[in-house]
Coordinates of C-alpha atoms and ligand atoms in Angstrom, one line a residue:
X5 CA 34.2 126.5 93.8
X6 CA 36.5 124.8 91.3
X7 CA 39.5 126.9 90.2
X8 CA 42.4 126.2 88.0
X9 CA 44.8 126.2 91.1
X10 CA 42.7 123.7 92.9
X11 CA 42.7 121.3 89.9
X12 CA 46.4 121.8 89.4
X13 CA 47.2 121.0 93.0
X14 CA 44.9 118.0 93.2
X15 CA 46.5 116.6 90.0
X16 CA 50.0 117.0 91.3
X17 CA 49.3 115.8 94.8
X18 CA 47.4 112.7 93.8
X19 CA 49.5 111.6 90.8
X20 CA 47.3 112.7 87.9
X21 CA 49.6 115.2 86.2
X22 CA 53.1 116.6 86.8
X23 CA 54.9 119.5 85.1
X24 CA 57.4 118.1 82.6
X25 CA 61.1 118.0 83.6
X26 CA 60.2 119.4 87.0
X27 CA 63.6 118.6 88.7
X28 CA 65.2 120.8 86.1
X29 CA 62.9 123.7 86.6
X30 CA 60.2 122.6 84.2
X31 CA 59.8 122.7 80.4
X32 CA 57.3 125.3 79.1
X33 CA 54.0 124.1 77.9
X34 CA 54.6 120.3 78.4
X35 CA 53.1 118.0 81.1
X36 CA 53.6 114.4 82.2
X37 CA 50.7 112.1 83.1
X38 CA 51.2 110.2 86.4
X39 CA 49.8 106.8 87.5
X40 CA 46.3 108.1 87.8
X41 CA 46.4 110.5 84.9
X42 CA 47.5 107.8 82.5
X43 CA 44.6 105.5 83.5
X44 CA 42.2 108.4 83.1
X45 CA 43.6 109.3 79.7
X46 CA 43.5 105.7 78.5
X47 CA 39.9 105.4 79.6
X48 CA 38.9 108.5 77.7
X49 CA 40.8 107.3 74.6
X50 CA 39.2 103.8 74.9
X51 CA 35.7 105.4 75.3
X52 CA 36.2 107.6 72.2
X53 CA 37.6 104.7 70.2
X54 CA 34.7 102.5 71.1
X55 CA 32.2 105.3 70.3
X56 CA 33.7 105.7 66.8
X57 CA 34.6 102.1 65.9
X58 CA 32.1 100.0 67.8
X59 CA 29.0 102.1 68.1
X60 CA 29.0 103.7 64.7
X61 CA 28.9 101.9 61.4
X62 CA 31.5 102.2 58.7
X63 CA 34.4 103.7 60.6
X64 CA 37.8 102.1 60.7
X65 CA 40.9 103.2 62.6
X66 CA 44.5 103.8 61.7
X67 CA 47.7 104.8 63.5
X68 CA 49.9 106.8 61.2
X69 CA 53.4 107.9 62.0
X70 CA 54.2 111.2 63.6
X71 CA 57.0 111.9 61.2
X72 CA 55.9 112.3 57.6
X73 CA 57.3 113.8 54.4
X74 CA 57.5 117.6 54.6
X75 CA 55.7 117.7 51.3
X76 CA 52.5 116.8 53.2
X77 CA 52.7 120.0 55.2
X78 CA 53.3 122.1 52.0
X79 CA 50.2 120.6 50.4
X80 CA 48.0 121.0 53.5
X81 CA 48.8 124.7 53.8
X82 CA 50.4 124.4 57.2
X83 CA 53.8 125.8 56.1
X84 CA 52.3 128.9 54.6
X85 CA 50.4 131.6 56.5
X86 CA 47.5 129.2 57.1
X87 CA 49.0 127.8 60.2
X88 CA 50.6 130.8 61.9
X89 CA 49.5 132.9 64.8
X90 CA 50.1 136.7 65.2
X91 CA 53.1 137.2 67.5
X92 CA 53.7 140.4 69.5
X93 CA 56.2 141.2 72.2
X94 CA 56.2 143.6 75.1
X95 CA 59.0 146.3 74.6
X96 CA 59.3 146.6 78.4
X97 CA 59.2 143.0 79.9
X98 CA 59.8 141.2 76.6
X99 CA 57.1 138.6 77.2
X100 CA 55.5 137.3 74.0
X101 CA 51.8 136.9 73.3
X102 CA 49.4 135.9 70.6
X103 CA 48.0 139.0 68.9
X104 CA 44.5 138.1 70.0
X105 CA 45.5 138.1 73.7
X106 CA 46.5 141.7 73.7
X107 CA 43.9 144.5 74.2
X108 CA 44.5 148.2 73.6
X109 CA 48.0 147.4 72.3
X110 CA 49.2 147.2 76.0
X111 CA 51.1 144.3 77.6
X112 CA 48.6 142.2 79.6
X113 CA 51.4 141.6 82.2
X114 CA 53.0 145.0 82.8
X115 CA 51.0 147.4 80.7
X116 CA 54.1 148.2 78.5
X117 CA 54.0 149.1 74.9
X118 CA 53.9 146.2 72.5
X119 CA 55.6 145.6 69.1
X120 CA 53.8 145.3 65.8
X121 CA 52.6 141.8 65.2
X122 CA 54.3 139.3 62.9
X123 CA 53.3 135.9 61.7
X124 CA 54.7 133.0 63.6
X125 CA 54.4 129.4 62.2
X126 CA 53.4 126.9 64.9
X127 CA 55.0 123.8 63.2
X128 CA 57.8 122.2 65.2
X129 CA 60.9 121.5 63.1
X130 CA 63.2 118.5 63.3
X131 CA 65.8 116.7 61.1
X132 CA 65.5 113.2 59.9
X133 CA 68.9 111.6 59.1
X134 CA 72.5 112.3 60.0
X135 CA 72.8 115.7 58.2
X136 CA 71.1 118.8 59.5
X137 CA 70.2 120.8 56.4
X138 CA 67.3 121.7 54.2
X139 CA 67.1 118.2 52.6
X140 CA 66.5 116.5 56.0
X141 CA 64.2 119.1 57.5
X142 CA 60.8 117.9 58.4
X143 CA 58.1 118.7 61.1
X144 CA 56.4 117.0 64.0
X145 CA 52.8 116.7 62.9
X146 CA 50.5 119.6 64.1
X147 CA 47.3 117.6 63.6
X148 CA 46.8 113.9 63.2
X149 CA 44.4 114.0 60.3
X150 CA 47.0 114.5 57.5
X151 CA 48.1 110.9 58.2
X152 CA 44.5 109.9 57.4
X153 CA 44.2 111.8 54.1
X154 CA 47.5 110.5 52.7
X155 CA 46.3 107.0 53.4
X156 CA 42.9 107.5 51.9
X157 CA 43.5 105.3 48.9
X158 CA 45.2 102.6 51.0
X159 CA 42.3 102.3 53.4
X160 CA 39.7 102.6 50.6
X161 CA 41.2 99.7 48.6
X162 CA 42.4 97.4 51.5
X163 CA 39.1 97.6 53.4
X164 CA 36.8 98.0 50.3
X165 CA 35.1 101.0 51.9
X166 CA 32.2 102.7 50.3
X167 CA 31.2 106.3 50.8
X168 CA 30.1 107.5 53.3
X169 CA 32.7 106.2 55.7
X170 CA 35.0 107.4 58.4
X171 CA 38.6 106.9 59.5
X172 CA 39.5 107.5 63.1
X173 CA 42.9 108.1 64.7
X174 CA 44.3 108.9 68.1
X175 CA 47.8 110.3 68.4
X176 CA 50.3 112.9 69.5
X177 CA 50.3 116.4 67.9
X178 CA 52.8 119.2 68.4
X179 CA 52.4 123.0 68.1
X180 CA 54.9 125.6 69.0
X181 CA 52.3 127.7 70.9
X182 CA 53.5 131.2 71.6
X183 CA 52.0 131.4 75.0
X184 CA 51.0 128.0 76.4
X185 CA 48.8 128.5 79.4
X186 CA 45.9 127.4 81.6
X187 CA 47.6 124.2 82.8
X188 CA 46.9 121.4 80.2
X189 CA 44.5 123.5 78.2
X190 CA 47.1 124.9 75.8
X191 CA 50.3 122.9 75.6
X192 CA 53.0 122.3 73.0
X193 CA 52.6 118.5 73.0
X194 CA 49.2 117.0 73.2
X195 CA 47.1 114.1 71.9
X196 CA 44.2 114.4 69.4
X197 CA 41.3 112.1 68.8
X198 CA 40.2 112.8 65.2
X199 CA 37.6 111.2 62.9
X200 CA 37.4 112.1 59.3
X201 CA 34.1 111.4 57.6
X202 CA 34.2 111.1 53.8
X203 CA 31.0 111.8 52.1
X204 CA 29.4 113.1 48.9
X205 CA 29.6 116.9 48.8
X206 CA 25.8 117.2 48.5
X207 CA 25.4 115.4 51.8
X208 CA 28.1 117.3 53.7
X209 CA 25.8 119.8 55.4
X210 CA 23.5 117.0 56.8
X211 CA 26.5 114.9 58.0
X212 CA 28.0 118.0 59.6
X213 CA 24.9 118.5 61.8
X214 CA 24.7 114.8 62.5
X215 CA 28.3 114.6 63.8
X216 CA 28.0 117.9 65.7
X217 CA 25.0 116.4 67.6
X218 CA 26.6 113.0 68.1
X219 CA 29.7 114.6 69.6
X220 CA 28.0 116.7 72.2
X221 CA 25.9 113.7 73.3
X222 CA 29.2 111.9 74.1
X223 CA 30.0 114.5 76.7
X224 CA 26.6 114.4 78.2
X225 CA 26.9 110.6 78.4
X226 CA 30.1 111.0 80.5
X227 CA 28.7 113.3 83.1
X228 CA 29.1 116.8 81.6
X229 CA 25.9 118.8 82.3
X230 CA 24.0 120.6 79.6
X231 CA 24.7 124.1 81.1
X232 CA 28.4 123.5 81.1
X233 CA 28.9 122.8 77.5
X234 CA 27.7 124.6 74.3
X235 CA 28.2 125.0 70.6
X236 CA 29.8 128.0 69.0
X237 CA 29.4 128.7 65.3
X238 CA 32.7 130.1 64.2
X239 CA 32.5 132.8 61.6
X240 CA 34.7 132.9 58.5
X241 CA 37.2 135.4 59.9
X242 CA 38.1 133.1 62.8
X243 CA 37.9 129.8 61.0
X244 CA 40.9 127.5 60.3
X245 CA 42.3 127.9 56.8
X246 CA 40.7 124.6 55.5
X247 CA 37.3 125.0 57.0
X248 CA 34.1 125.8 55.0
X249 CA 32.1 125.6 58.2
X250 CA 33.2 125.2 61.9
X251 CA 31.4 124.7 65.1
X252 CA 33.4 124.5 68.3
X253 CA 32.2 122.6 71.3
X254 CA 33.0 124.8 74.3
X255 CA 33.2 123.9 77.9
X256 CA 32.8 126.3 80.8
X257 CA 36.2 126.2 82.4
X258 CA 37.0 128.2 85.5
X259 CA 38.8 130.6 83.2
X260 CA 35.9 131.0 80.8
X261 CA 34.1 129.3 77.9
X262 CA 36.8 127.6 75.8
X263 CA 37.0 125.1 72.9
X264 CA 37.5 121.5 73.6
X265 CA 36.5 120.1 70.2
X266 CA 36.1 121.4 66.7
X267 CA 33.7 120.1 64.1
X268 CA 34.9 121.1 60.6
X269 CA 33.6 120.8 57.1
X270 CA 36.9 120.7 55.4
X271 CA 35.3 120.3 51.9
X272 CA 37.7 118.8 49.5
X273 CA 40.6 121.0 50.6
X274 CA 42.9 118.1 51.8
X275 CA 42.2 115.4 49.2
X276 CA 42.3 117.8 46.2
X277 CA 45.5 119.5 47.5
X278 CA 47.2 116.2 48.1
X279 CA 46.2 115.0 44.7
X280 CA 47.7 118.1 43.1
X281 CA 50.9 117.9 45.1
X282 CA 51.5 114.2 44.9
X283 CA 50.1 113.8 41.4
X284 CA 48.2 110.8 42.7
X285 CA 44.5 110.4 42.0
X286 CA 42.6 110.7 45.3
X287 CA 39.2 111.0 43.8
X288 CA 36.4 108.5 44.6
X289 CA 34.7 106.5 42.0
X290 CA 31.1 105.5 42.7
X291 CA 30.5 102.1 41.0
X292 CA 26.8 102.5 41.1
X293 CA 26.3 106.0 39.8
X294 CA 29.6 106.0 37.7
X295 CA 30.3 109.4 39.3
X296 CA 33.9 110.4 40.1
X297 CA 34.5 113.1 42.6
X298 CA 36.6 114.4 45.6
X299 CA 34.6 113.5 48.7
X300 CA 34.0 116.2 51.3
X301 CA 35.4 115.7 54.7
X302 CA 33.5 116.3 58.0
X303 CA 36.1 116.2 60.8
X304 CA 35.5 115.8 64.5
X305 CA 38.7 116.8 66.4
X306 CA 39.1 116.7 70.1
X307 CA 42.2 117.1 72.4
X308 CA 42.6 114.3 74.9
X309 CA 44.0 116.6 77.5
X310 CA 41.4 119.3 77.0
X311 CA 38.6 116.9 77.4
X312 CA 40.2 115.3 80.4
X313 CA 40.6 118.7 81.9
X314 CA 36.9 119.4 81.3
X315 CA 35.9 116.0 82.9
X316 CA 38.0 116.9 86.0
X317 CA 36.5 120.3 86.3
X318 CA 33.0 118.9 85.9
X319 CA 33.6 116.3 88.5
X320 CA 35.3 118.4 91.2
X321 CA 33.2 119.2 94.2
X322 CA 34.0 120.6 97.6
X323 CA 31.8 119.5 100.5
X324 CA 31.9 121.3 103.8
X325 CA 32.8 119.2 106.8
X326 CA 31.3 116.0 108.1
X327 CA 30.9 113.9 104.9
X328 CA 33.4 111.4 106.3
X329 CA 34.3 111.1 109.9
X330 CA 37.6 112.9 109.2
X331 CA 36.1 116.4 109.2
X332 CA 33.7 117.7 111.8
X333 CA 34.0 121.5 111.5
X334 CA 32.1 123.1 108.7
X335 CA 35.3 125.0 107.9
X336 CA 37.0 121.8 106.8
X337 CA 36.4 120.9 103.2
X338 CA 36.3 117.5 101.6
X339 CA 37.0 117.0 97.9
X340 CA 34.7 114.7 96.0
X341 CA 35.7 113.9 92.4
X342 CA 32.4 112.7 90.9
X343 CA 34.0 111.2 87.8
X344 CA 31.9 109.0 85.6
X345 CA 32.9 105.5 86.6
X346 CA 34.0 104.7 83.1
X347 CA 36.6 107.5 83.4
X348 CA 37.7 107.0 87.0
X349 CA 41.3 105.8 87.2
X350 CA 40.5 103.1 89.8
X351 CA 37.1 101.3 90.0
X352 CA 37.4 99.7 93.4
X353 CA 39.4 100.3 96.6
X354 CA 40.0 97.4 98.9
X355 CA 40.3 98.5 102.6
X356 CA 40.8 96.3 105.6
X357 CA 39.2 98.1 108.6
X358 CA 42.4 98.0 110.6
X359 CA 45.9 96.9 109.5
X360 CA 47.1 95.2 112.7
X361 CA 44.6 92.3 112.5
X362 CA 46.4 89.8 110.2
X363 CA 43.3 87.8 109.5
X364 CA 41.6 90.9 108.0
X365 CA 44.5 92.1 105.9
X366 CA 44.9 88.6 104.6
X367 CA 41.3 88.4 103.3
X368 CA 41.5 92.0 102.0
X369 CA 44.7 91.1 100.0
X370 CA 43.1 88.0 98.6
X371 CA 40.1 90.0 97.4
X372 CA 42.5 92.5 95.9
X373 CA 44.5 89.8 94.1
X374 CA 41.3 88.3 92.7
X375 CA 39.6 91.6 91.5
X376 CA 42.9 92.9 90.1
X377 CA 42.6 90.5 87.2
X378 CA 39.3 92.1 86.1
X379 CA 39.3 95.8 87.2
X380 CA 41.7 98.6 88.2
X381 CA 41.8 98.1 91.9
X382 CA 43.8 99.9 94.7
X383 CA 44.7 98.4 98.1
X384 CA 45.1 100.8 101.0
X385 CA 45.6 99.9 104.7
X386 CA 47.2 103.2 105.9
X387 CA 45.4 105.5 108.3
X388 CA 41.9 105.5 109.7
X389 CA 39.1 104.1 107.6
X390 CA 37.5 107.6 107.3
X391 CA 40.7 109.0 105.9
X392 CA 41.0 106.2 103.4
X393 CA 37.4 106.8 102.2
X394 CA 38.3 110.4 101.8
X395 CA 41.4 109.7 99.8
X396 CA 39.4 107.5 97.4
X397 CA 36.6 110.2 97.1
X398 CA 39.3 112.6 96.1
X399 CA 40.5 110.5 93.2
X400 CA 37.0 109.5 92.1
X401 CA 37.1 105.8 93.0
X402 CA 33.4 104.8 92.7
X403 CA 33.4 101.8 95.0
X404 CA 35.2 100.7 98.2
X405 CA 35.2 97.3 99.7
X406 CA 35.9 97.1 103.4
X407 CA 36.7 93.9 105.4
X408 CA 35.8 94.3 109.1
X409 CA 35.3 92.1 112.1
X410 CA 32.0 90.7 110.8
X411 CA 34.0 89.5 107.8
X412 CA 35.9 87.1 110.1
X413 CA 32.6 85.7 111.4
X414 CA 30.4 85.4 108.3
X415 CA 32.5 85.9 105.2
X416 CA 30.8 89.2 104.3
X417 CA 32.2 92.6 103.3
X418 CA 30.7 96.0 102.8
X419 CA 30.6 97.8 99.5
X420 CA 30.5 101.6 99.8
X421 CA 29.2 103.9 97.0
X422 CA 31.3 107.0 96.5
X423 CA 28.4 109.4 95.8
X424 CA 25.7 108.2 98.2
X425 CA 28.1 106.8 100.8
X426 CA 25.6 104.0 101.2
X427 CA 27.0 100.7 102.3
X428 CA 25.7 97.2 101.8
X429 CA 26.9 93.9 103.0
X430 CA 27.5 91.1 100.5
X431 CA 29.2 87.7 100.6
X432 CA 32.9 87.7 99.6
X433 CA 32.1 85.2 96.8
X434 CA 29.7 87.7 95.2
X435 CA 32.1 90.6 95.1
X436 CA 33.4 90.1 91.6
X437 CA 29.9 89.7 90.1
X438 CA 28.5 92.7 92.1
X439 CA 31.3 95.0 91.0
X440 CA 30.7 93.9 87.4
X441 CA 27.0 94.7 87.7
X442 CA 27.7 98.1 89.4
X443 CA 30.2 99.2 86.7
X444 CA 27.8 98.4 83.8
Ligands
ATP25 P1 42.8 126.9 69.7 O1 41.9 127.9 68.9 O2 42.4 126.8 71.1 O3 44.2 127.1 69.5 P2 42.4 125.2 67.5 O4 41.1 125.7 66.9 O5 43.7 125.6 66.8 O6 42.5 125.5 69.1 P3 42.1 122.6 66.3 O7 43.1 122.8 65.3 O8 40.7 122.7 65.9 O9 42.3 123.6 67.5 O10 42.4 121.3 67.1 C1 41.4 120.4 67.6 C2 41.5 120.2 69.0 O11 42.8 119.9 69.4 C3 41.1 121.4 69.9 O12 39.7 121.5 70.1 C4 41.8 121.0 71.2 O13 41.0 120.1 72.0 C5 43.0 120.3 70.7 N1 44.2 121.3 70.8 C6 44.5 122.1 69.8 N2 45.6 122.8 70.2 C7 45.9 122.4 71.4 C8 47.0 122.8 72.4 N3 47.9 123.7 72.1 N4 47.0 122.1 73.5 C9 46.1 121.2 73.9 N5 45.1 120.8 73.0 C10 45.0 121.4 71.8

């Protein structure tokens, strides 16, 4: 069964994710992505970007800066109570929690009495310029979308966009979470993939349903099963301060059903507030109908790390003994990471059957050099072939190419499929084309 500890340990051991600043004892609520993690993250971001920009019409991308005028955060409501959590502290062990994590007014850790709650703003402060005072204070962005709203007019006029249209963005966001926890689920630095869909207010409800359905299909298409993911309609008492309607997409993590993506109808909250505060006209003028109005915004907002975490959990399988020749006893367990091949860090492993036969390693290295130009490929000659298959299964590599003694005679190699373990022989000259076909 998949548990948080098992995912954590696999991620650390195999180079997906490391705790930040580990040699200095760590740094709360921050993680670093290792060689495999960064590939997986980039694949997810690329897939999302393609989904928005290539596969939907009328969506363009931007990349706004993390640092922005603090006036933006005043206008958006983030500096007022709108973006604050309830903070409580245990009078006994002094651990701090979010108000909603505490039941019966007792400390979840030691059972001690807890303090009254107070509001705690999650925005991270910083200073821009050589003097540290009020005039240079600003904030690391807590959501990427504000960079989109303040560029609404720029995108509209430079790209001659017509409503309805979308602006997509991927980038870092920072929140001073009171109690970061559950590995990469709740961290203080993370990445968001957000798309803001600008539409006429009268069409907002329909577009909301459209984007909600589109977004869940994206997870299905990447291997998340229907019984592991669901919608949760969020009622007004729990909704973000800007949301007229909110549906969360929740994934069944080992620690319960939790949000991975939010679909929000933000109404005209952002454009009208920025118009007011900046004194710039951010209304849309429809040439055909001669109507002038603030568009409504339907937002789809997903955390890169949270979705990556869900993909890892969904892919993780333990198989009792005997899948590869490395385990015989049914007590032994082999890990199989059945990631969708579009998400897997490596697509192909190149494995010479033995390493002390120079002819074999030479051919294997040649194949590696050739494929490397087109795919993410890993070369491994260390250990028995069974162990090497097992290592690749554990990191989700969908295909392995093995050069064996036959290769020396007839120029053929085997291609092994991670999930079925079936092997077929093909000519070396066909390898590139075959992998291309398999990865489609
Ligand atoms: P939560 O209720 O879990 O704090 P939220 O409702 O505040 O999340 P949103 O503001 O809707 O989250 O942000 C959109 C997405 O950004 C979330 O669905 C999640 O995937 C991601 N996200 C938000 N906060 C964090 C965090 N602290 N760590 C990692 N990802 C986050």
